[in-house]
PDB file of C-alpha atoms in Angstrom:
ATOM      1  CA  MET A 264      -2.117  -2.329  33.427  1.00 63.00           C
ATOM      2  CA  ASN A 265      -0.300  -2.646  28.884  1.00 60.00           C
ATOM      3  CA  ARG A 266      -1.802  -6.222  27.842  1.00 60.00           C
ATOM      4  CA  ALA A 267      -0.939  -5.711  24.174  1.00 55.00           C
ATOM      5  CA  GLN A 268       2.591  -8.392  24.087  1.00 60.00           C
ATOM      6  CA  GLU A 269      -0.350 -11.273  25.603  1.00 64.00           C
ATOM      7  CA  THR A 270      -3.132  -9.922  23.516  1.00 59.00           C
ATOM      8  CA  LEU A 271      -1.682  -9.026  19.557  1.00 65.00           C
ATOM      9  CA  GLY A 272       0.447 -11.350  17.532  1.00 72.00           C
ATOM     10  CA  PRO A 273       3.604 -10.598  15.819  1.00 78.00           C
ATOM     11  CA  VAL A 274       3.844  -8.237  13.573  1.00 79.00           C
ATOM     12  CA  SER A 275       3.506  -9.415   9.498  1.00 83.00           C
ATOM     13  CA  PRO A 276       7.107 -10.182   7.762  1.00 86.00           C
ATOM     14  CA  TYR A 277       6.039  -8.653   4.715  1.00 90.00           C
ATOM     15  CA  ASP A 278       8.028  -5.511   3.629  1.00 93.00           C
ATOM     16  CA  TYR A 279       7.266  -5.072  -0.756  1.00 96.00           C
ATOM     17  CA  GLN A 280       9.415  -2.004  -2.104  1.00 97.00           C
ATOM     18  CA  GLY A 281       9.763  -1.190  -6.189  1.00 95.00           C
ATOM     19  CA  VAL A 282      10.264   1.389  -8.258  1.00 94.00           C
ATOM     20  CA  SER A 283       7.303   2.661 -11.064  1.00 92.00           C
ATOM     21  CA  PRO A 284       7.972   2.745 -14.539  1.00 88.00           C
ATOM     22  CA  GLN A 285       7.951   6.938 -13.898  1.00 88.00           C
ATOM     23  CA  GLY A 286      11.057   6.093 -11.612  1.00 91.00           C
ATOM     24  CA  TRP A 287       9.316   6.484  -7.816  1.00 93.00           C
ATOM     25  CA  THR A 288       9.625   4.098  -5.466  1.00 96.00           C
ATOM     26  CA  ALA A 289       6.937   2.726  -3.677  1.00 96.00           C
ATOM     27  CA  ARG A 290       7.498   1.051   0.005  1.00 96.00           C
ATOM     28  CA  ILE A 291       4.611  -1.163   2.040  1.00 95.00           C
ATOM     29  CA  GLN A 292       5.623  -2.098   5.126  1.00 91.00           C
ATOM     30  CA  SER A 293       4.120  -4.854   7.332  1.00 90.00           C
ATOM     31  CA  PHE A 294       1.527  -6.540   4.857  1.00 92.00           C
ATOM     32  CA  ASP A 295      -0.610  -7.716   6.775  1.00 89.00           C
ATOM     33  CA  PRO A 296      -3.966  -9.196   5.272  1.00 88.00           C
ATOM     34  CA  ALA A 297      -6.015  -9.177   8.474  1.00 85.00           C
ATOM     35  CA  VAL A 298      -4.906  -5.539   9.127  1.00 85.00           C
ATOM     36  CA  SER A 299      -6.365  -2.419   7.769  1.00 85.00           C
ATOM     37  CA  PRO A 300      -4.790   0.450   6.710  1.00 92.00           C
ATOM     38  CA  THR A 301      -0.928  -0.359   5.584  1.00 94.00           C
ATOM     39  CA  PRO A 302       1.775   2.612   5.464  1.00 95.00           C
ATOM     40  CA  MET A 303       2.822   3.199   1.448  1.00 96.00           C
ATOM     41  CA  ARG A 304       5.796   5.766   1.476  1.00 97.00           C
ATOM     42  CA  ILE A 305       6.173   7.498  -2.536  1.00 96.00           C
ATOM     43  CA  GLU A 306      10.165   8.418  -2.570  1.00 97.00           C
ATOM     44  CA  PHE A 307      10.737  10.668  -5.269  1.00 95.00           C
ATOM     45  CA  GLY A 308      14.673  11.309  -7.416  1.00 92.00           C
ATOM     46  CA  ASP A 309      14.594  15.123  -6.252  1.00 93.00           C
ATOM     47  CA  GLY A 310      14.171  13.253  -2.520  1.00 93.00           C
ATOM     48  CA  SER A 311      11.056  14.346  -1.198  1.00 94.00           C
ATOM     49  CA  GLY A 312       9.081  11.312  -0.533  1.00 95.00           C
ATOM     50  CA  LEU A 313       5.138  11.304   0.667  1.00 94.00           C
ATOM     51  CA  ASP A 314       2.874   9.080   3.359  1.00 96.00           C
ATOM     52  CA  LEU A 315      -0.120   7.730   1.587  1.00 97.00           C
ATOM     53  CA  VAL A 316      -2.799   5.306   3.182  1.00 96.00           C
ATOM     54  CA  LEU A 317      -3.055   2.072   2.001  1.00 96.00           C
ATOM     55  CA  HIS A 318      -6.888   0.692   2.911  1.00 96.00           C
ATOM     56  CA  THR A 319      -7.489  -3.053   2.240  1.00 95.00           C
ATOM     57  CA  VAL A 320     -10.342  -5.638   1.971  1.00 91.00           C
ATOM     58  CA  ASP A 321     -10.589  -8.864   0.948  1.00 85.00           C
ATOM     59  CA  GLY A 322     -11.534  -9.354  -2.597  1.00 75.00           C
ATOM     60  CA  LEU A 323     -14.478 -12.017  -3.498  1.00 69.00           C
ATOM     61  CA  ARG A 324     -13.231 -16.161  -3.525  1.00 70.00           C
ATOM     62  CA  GLN A 325     -15.001 -18.817  -4.808  1.00 71.00           C
ATOM     63  CA  THR A 326     -12.505 -21.671  -3.187  1.00 73.00           C
ATOM     64  CA  PRO A 327     -11.362 -22.096  -0.401  1.00 70.00           C
ATOM     65  CA  ARG A 328      -8.233 -20.825   0.221  1.00 71.00           C
ATOM     66  CA  GLN A 329      -5.536 -21.293   3.123  1.00 74.00           C
ATOM     67  CA  PRO A 330      -5.205 -17.679   5.670  1.00 74.00           C
ATOM     68  CA  GLY A 331      -2.117 -15.330   5.460  1.00 81.00           C
ATOM     69  CA  ILE A 332      -0.044 -14.747   1.981  1.00 89.00           C
ATOM     70  CA  THR A 333       1.457 -17.881   0.421  1.00 90.00           C
ATOM     71  CA  GLY A 334       2.826 -17.908  -2.710  1.00 91.00           C
ATOM     72  CA  GLN A 335      -1.241 -18.324  -4.515  1.00 89.00           C
ATOM     73  CA  PRO A 336      -2.103 -13.998  -5.173  1.00 90.00           C
ATOM     74  CA  ARG A 337      -3.944 -13.117  -3.043  1.00 90.00           C
ATOM     75  CA  PHE A 338      -6.827 -10.269  -4.244  1.00 91.00           C
ATOM     76  CA  PHE A 339      -8.059  -7.439  -2.703  1.00 93.00           C
ATOM     77  CA  ASP A 340      -9.912  -4.469  -3.494  1.00 93.00           C
ATOM     78  CA  GLY A 341      -7.935  -1.703  -2.548  1.00 95.00           C
ATOM     79  CA  THR A 342      -8.209   2.212  -1.555  1.00 96.00           C
ATOM     80  CA  ILE A 343      -5.345   4.833  -1.481  1.00 96.00           C
ATOM     81  CA  GLU A 344      -5.415   7.349   0.985  1.00 97.00           C
ATOM     82  CA  VAL A 345      -3.828  11.058   0.470  1.00 97.00           C
ATOM     83  CA  PRO A 346      -4.283  12.637   4.049  1.00 95.00           C
ATOM     84  CA  ARG A 347      -6.877  15.666   4.143  1.00 95.00           C
ATOM     85  CA  GLU A 348      -3.585  18.320   5.175  1.00 94.00           C
ATOM     86  CA  LEU A 349      -1.369  17.397   2.519  1.00 93.00           C
ATOM     87  CA  LEU A 350      -4.244  17.492   0.064  1.00 94.00           C
ATOM     88  CA  ALA A 351      -5.592  21.077   1.138  1.00 93.00           C
ATOM     89  CA  ALA A 352      -1.500  21.923   0.949  1.00 93.00           C
ATOM     90  CA  LEU A 353      -0.696  20.255  -2.294  1.00 93.00           C
ATOM     91  CA  ASP A 354       1.056  24.028  -3.739  1.00 92.00           C
ATOM     92  CA  THR A 355       2.848  24.479  -0.767  1.00 94.00           C
ATOM     93  CA  GLN A 356       4.647  20.710  -1.679  1.00 94.00           C
ATOM     94  CA  PRO A 357       7.788  19.531  -4.049  1.00 95.00           C
ATOM     95  CA  THR A 358       7.139  19.323  -7.866  1.00 94.00           C
ATOM     96  CA  SER A 359       7.324  16.046  -7.876  1.00 95.00           C
ATOM     97  CA  VAL A 360       4.855  15.515  -5.024  1.00 96.00           C
ATOM     98  CA  GLY A 361       1.986  17.243  -6.337  1.00 95.00           C
ATOM     99  CA  ASP A 362       2.653  16.131  -9.539  1.00 95.00           C
ATOM    100  CA  PHE A 363       1.580  12.596  -8.304  1.00 95.00           C
ATOM    101  CA  VAL A 364      -1.218  12.920  -6.783  1.00 96.00           C
ATOM    102  CA  ARG A 365      -2.610  15.498  -9.677  1.00 95.00           C
ATOM    103  CA  ASN A 366      -1.900  12.815 -11.917  1.00 94.00           C
ATOM    104  CA  THR A 367      -1.191   9.588 -11.117  1.00 93.00           C
ATOM    105  CA  LEU A 368      -3.814   9.924  -8.413  1.00 94.00           C
ATOM    106  CA  GLY A 369      -5.966  12.174  -9.984  1.00 94.00           C
ATOM    107  CA  GLY A 370      -6.335  14.767  -7.113  1.00 93.00           C
ATOM    108  CA  ASN A 371      -8.167  12.889  -5.392  1.00 94.00           C
ATOM    109  CA  ARG A 372      -8.429  12.074  -1.934  1.00 96.00           C
ATOM    110  CA  PHE A 373      -9.088   8.637  -2.298  1.00 97.00           C
ATOM    111  CA  THR A 374      -8.085   6.265  -5.168  1.00 96.00           C
ATOM    112  CA  ASP A 375      -9.202   2.777  -5.826  1.00 96.00           C
ATOM    113  CA  THR A 376      -6.877   0.021  -7.129  1.00 95.00           C
ATOM    114  CA  SER A 377      -6.740  -3.488  -7.466  1.00 95.00           C
ATOM    115  CA  VAL A 378      -4.535  -5.571  -5.449  1.00 95.00           C
ATOM    116  CA  ASP A 379      -2.897  -8.682  -5.427  1.00 94.00           C
ATOM    117  CA  VAL A 380       0.241 -10.393  -3.198  1.00 95.00           C
ATOM    118  CA  THR A 381       1.472 -13.303  -2.487  1.00 95.00           C
ATOM    119  CA  ASP A 382       4.543 -14.410  -0.232  1.00 94.00           C
ATOM    120  CA  THR A 383       7.471 -12.714  -3.368  1.00 96.00           C
ATOM    121  CA  ARG A 384       5.114  -9.514  -4.099  1.00 96.00           C
ATOM    122  CA  PHE A 385       2.205  -7.259  -4.030  1.00 96.00           C
ATOM    123  CA  HIS A 386       0.844  -5.820  -7.321  1.00 96.00           C
ATOM    124  CA  LEU A 387      -0.696  -2.613  -7.539  1.00 94.00           C
ATOM    125  CA  SER A 388      -3.102  -1.695 -10.686  1.00 93.00           C
ATOM    126  CA  LEU A 389      -2.774   1.727 -10.319  1.00 88.00           C
ATOM    127  CA  SER A 390       0.326   2.601 -12.420  1.00 85.00           C
ATOM    128  CA  ASP A 391       0.952  -1.544 -12.982  1.00 89.00           C
ATOM    129  CA  LEU A 392       3.170  -1.280 -10.018  1.00 92.00           C
ATOM    130  CA  THR A 393       4.715  -4.406  -8.450  1.00 94.00           C
ATOM    131  CA  LEU A 394       6.153  -4.351  -5.585  1.00 95.00           C
ATOM    132  CA  ASN A 395       9.109  -6.702  -4.825  1.00 95.00           C
ATOM    133  CA  ARG A 396       9.505  -8.771  -1.119  1.00 95.00           C
ATOM    134  CA  HIS A 397      12.347  -7.781   0.573  1.00 87.00           C
TER     135      HIS A 397
END
């Protein structure tokens, strides 16, 4: 018997999207501070896209704060993961995808980035990218 509806909480309503200074679009759907990893979609002007995985863990806090996502920034240590299969076949990907992985993510499978989130925006220090809630 599937009891998922009885034991799982509701899907997070926190979706974020934004355009980088380099012109690509990033989207994070249903971000939940208690659930990691989170899918991250990058889309390029040429119509190609890239599905990544964002891992997050709460950053160090020295004062109490409300649970969940609020107007007060919540800080996370993050790691962006490139799927192994994509990295292995990078030379067969569209140029925009290969350039992004090589130049923005350093050609690495895992790239660390700090993350801070509020109920209206999501900021990745990598590429100084701010996504707005949508």
